[in-house]
Amino acid sequence: MRMNAKQYEESLRKLNLNVYMFGEKIENVVDNPIIRPSMNAVAATYEFSLMPEYEDLLTATSHLTGKTINRFCHIHQNTEDLVKKTKMGRLMGSLTGCCFQRCVGMDAINALSMTTYDIDAKYDTQYYERFNKYLGYVQENDLTCDGAMTDPKGDRSLPPHKQSDPDMFMHMVDQTPDGIIVRGAKAHQTGAVNSHEIIVMPTISMREQDADYAISFALPSDADGITYIMGRQSCDARKLESGQLDRGNRIYGGHEALVVFDNVFVPWDRVFMCREYEFAGQLVEQFASYHRQSYACKAGVGDVLIGAAQVAAEYNGAQKASHIKDKIIEMNHLNETLFCGSVACAALGHKEPSGTYLVDTLLANVCKQNVTRFPYEIARLAQDIAGGLMVTLPSEADLRSKEVGPLVEKYLKGNADVPTEDRMKILRLIENLTLGTAAVGYLTESMHGAGSPQAQRIMIARQTNMEAKKKVAKKLCGIDPE
Ligand SMILES: Cc1cc2nc3c(=O)[nH]c(=O)nc-3n(C[C@H](O)[C@H](O)[C@H](O)COP(=O)(O)OP(=O)(O)OC[C@H]3O[C@@H](n4cnc5c(N)ncnc54)[C@H](O)[C@@H]3O)c2cc1C
Ligand code: SF4
C-alpha cells in the first residue's frame, strides 16, 4: 500500500520513539515545531509520488511483486532506474529546498541486496532470502528507512577492537538461538525520528579481530533500547518563534540525530551480516557509491538558491549588471556540473551478480568530490549577490512593530515596486540555505556526508586505470612502441 502524506504522518504517530532534545524527552515528535518541517519534507516524498506529473520519477515497479511502489523502496533493475533516481533527487531538492532524508534508506537496501547475495555465494548462508523478505515488508508498507552507517569512531587512528571504549563502533555483545544483542551508536543520522525502520551497516572495512563489529541488521525505529538525541542546527530556535518570515523556508527542513543502541535484541530474520568481516568493506563502498550519486539532491537545492539569488538581484535593482549576470551563469554552470556527475555514474551503471544495478563507482566518487566544493562556491556567489543585509536584517517582529516597523519598511526598501517584506523574505531564504538550518544539508553535509573528501580521493586513486594511461603515453611518444 502506497501512503499519502497524511497516512505517513499518522503512521509516525503510532511509533513509540525514545527521543531527547534540549535535555528533555519529546513525547509528541510529529508536532514538535523544530522537528515538524523535517517531517513535512519526508511527507513530500509520499505526496508527490501520487501526483501524475511526478509519478514517473517517484514510483517504480517492484522486482519482487510487480506492484507499483515508491521509488525510495525500489531496487534498481537497470540504468534507466538509476538515472530516474538521480532525477528524482534533483526534483525533490528543487521542490523542498532541503534534505528530504529518504535516500539513505534507499541506498542501504540497494547495497544490502548485493552484499547479502555475495555473502551467500561464498558461505552458503541465507541472508539474501532473509533480506528479500524484509524488503517485501518495506515495499508493501511504503516505509521510510534510516540508513545507519556512521559510528562515533572514537580515536580515528585505531581499529574497532583497539578503541579504549569498545562501544565506539557498533558491535555484537551476545548471540542467542533467537538472534543477536548489539551495543553502540550511530552518529549524524539523517531523518532518524521520521523513519519507521533503522538499517544498520558497518562503517569501515574490517579485519578478523573486528569480526564482532562486522554486523548489519534492521530494526523498527521504536525497538526497545534505542534512544535518539536530536542534533542542533544553526538558527533552529527560530522555528519556536511566532512569526514565519525569519525561518527562511517556511515549510520544509531536515534533521539529524545521535542514535544509541543499549543492548538491543535483533531477531535472526532481521540480521543481514554477522561476522563475515571480509564483506564489511564491500558493503561500505557500495552504499557510499550509491549515496554519492544521491547527492543530485544538492543540484536541486542549488536550483532554489540560484533562483533566490536572481530574485534578490532583481529586488536590489542590480540584475542588469554584467558581473551579476556572469555570477548567475557561473552558479548554473557549477550546479549543472554537479548534476552531470550524478547522471553520468547512473548512465554508466552495471548489473551485479544479484541482478541489482550499481552506479559506476569511479564517477560516483568524482561526483561527490565536486559536491564537497561547488555548493560552497555557489553559496559564496549567492551571498555576494544578496548583499550584507542578508546577515544584518532586523527581525520580523521589528517589521511588525508599530514603533520601528515603518522605519524598517522605509529604509530596507530596494526596488520601489517590491514590498520590503518580500525583499526580507528572499534574503532570509538565502540566509537559511547558506548559514541557517538548511546549510547543514547544503554545505556541511556536502563536505562530510557519504564520506569526507579524502574518502573519495582514495577511491579515485584506487579506481583510476593508471597503467592504461601510462601505456598509451609511452606508445605515442615511442618509449614503448609495442
Ligand atoms: C549533515 C550530515 C548528515 C549525515 N547523515 C548520515 C546518515 O544519515 N547516515 C550515516 O550513516 N551517516 C551520516 N552522516 C555521516 C557522514 O557519513 C560522516 O560525517 C562522514 O563519514 C565523516 O565522518 P565524521 O563526521 O566522523 O568525520 P571524521 O571521520 O572525524 O573526519 C574529520 C576529518 O578527519 C579525517 N580523518 C578521519 N579519520 C581519519 C583517518 N583514520 N586517517 C586520516 N584522516 C582521517 C577525515 O578525512 C576528515 O578530514 C552525515 C553527516 C552529516 C554532516
Ligand atoms: S542529503 Fe540529499 S541524498 Fe542525503 S538524505 Fe538528504 S536529500 Fe537524500
PDB file of C-alpha atoms and ligand atoms in Angstrom, residues 72 89 92-93 96 98-107 190-191 256 290-291 293-298 301 441-442 445-446, ligand 2:
ATOM      1  CA  PHE A  72      12.588   5.194  -2.394  1.00  0.00           C
ATOM      2  CA  GLY A  89      16.846  13.528  -6.138  1.00  0.00           C
ATOM      3  CA  MET A  92      12.837  16.650  -4.649  1.00  0.00           C
ATOM      4  CA  GLY A  93      15.686  19.010  -3.714  1.00  0.00           C
ATOM      5  CA  THR A  96      11.747  21.301  -0.874  1.00  0.00           C
ATOM      6  CA  CYS A  98      16.349  20.967   1.911  1.00  0.00           C
ATOM      7  CA  CYS A  99      17.340  17.392   2.749  1.00  0.00           C
ATOM      8  CA  PHE A 100      14.263  15.184   2.317  1.00  0.00           C
ATOM      9  CA  GLN A 101      16.034  12.357   4.141  1.00  0.00           C
ATOM     10  CA  ARG A 102      14.619   9.257   2.486  1.00  0.00           C
ATOM     11  CA  CYS A 103      17.581   8.442   0.189  1.00  0.00           C
ATOM     12  CA  VAL A 104      19.852   6.976   2.874  1.00  0.00           C
ATOM     13  CA  GLY A 105      17.479   4.063   3.447  1.00  0.00           C
ATOM     14  CA  MET A 106      17.061   3.563  -0.320  1.00  0.00           C
ATOM     15  CA  ASP A 107      20.833   3.387  -0.712  1.00  0.00           C
ATOM     16  CA  THR A 190      19.541  11.870   8.777  1.00  0.00           C
ATOM     17  CA  GLY A 191      15.773  11.750   9.270  1.00  0.00           C
ATOM     18  CA  GLU A 256      19.972  14.531  12.187  1.00  0.00           C
ATOM     19  CA  TYR A 290      25.007   4.996  -4.204  1.00  0.00           C
ATOM     20  CA  HIS A 291      24.891   7.804  -1.682  1.00  0.00           C
ATOM     21  CA  GLN A 293      25.166   9.520  -6.610  1.00  0.00           C
ATOM     22  CA  SER A 294      22.227  10.588  -4.394  1.00  0.00           C
ATOM     23  CA  TYR A 295      23.810  13.992  -3.992  1.00  0.00           C
ATOM     24  CA  ALA A 296      21.927  15.068  -7.104  1.00  0.00           C
ATOM     25  CA  CYS A 297      19.727  16.461  -4.316  1.00  0.00           C
ATOM     26  CA  LYS A 298      22.333  19.229  -3.923  1.00  0.00           C
ATOM     27  CA  VAL A 301      18.703  22.678  -3.576  1.00  0.00           C
ATOM     28  CA  GLY A 441      22.434  19.738   4.422  1.00  0.00           C
ATOM     29  CA  TYR A 442      23.542  22.047   1.628  1.00  0.00           C
ATOM     30  CA  GLU A 445      26.726  17.527   4.632  1.00  0.00           C
ATOM     31  CA  SER A 446      28.061  18.160   1.120  1.00  0.00           C
TER      32      SER A 446
HETATM   33  S1  SF4 B   2      21.446  14.859   1.810  1.00  0.00           S
HETATM   34 FE1  SF4 B   2      20.448  14.511  -0.137  1.00  0.00          FE
HETATM   35  S2  SF4 B   2      20.921  12.378  -0.594  1.00  0.00           S
HETATM   36 FE2  SF4 B   2      21.277  12.603   1.594  1.00  0.00          FE
HETATM   37  S3  SF4 B   2      19.315  12.046   2.505  1.00  0.00           S
HETATM   38 FE3  SF4 B   2      19.329  14.275   2.278  1.00  0.00          FE
HETATM   39  S4  SF4 B   2      18.292  14.615   0.349  1.00  0.00           S
HETATM   40 FE4  SF4 B   2      18.885  12.471   0.366  1.00  0.00          FE
END
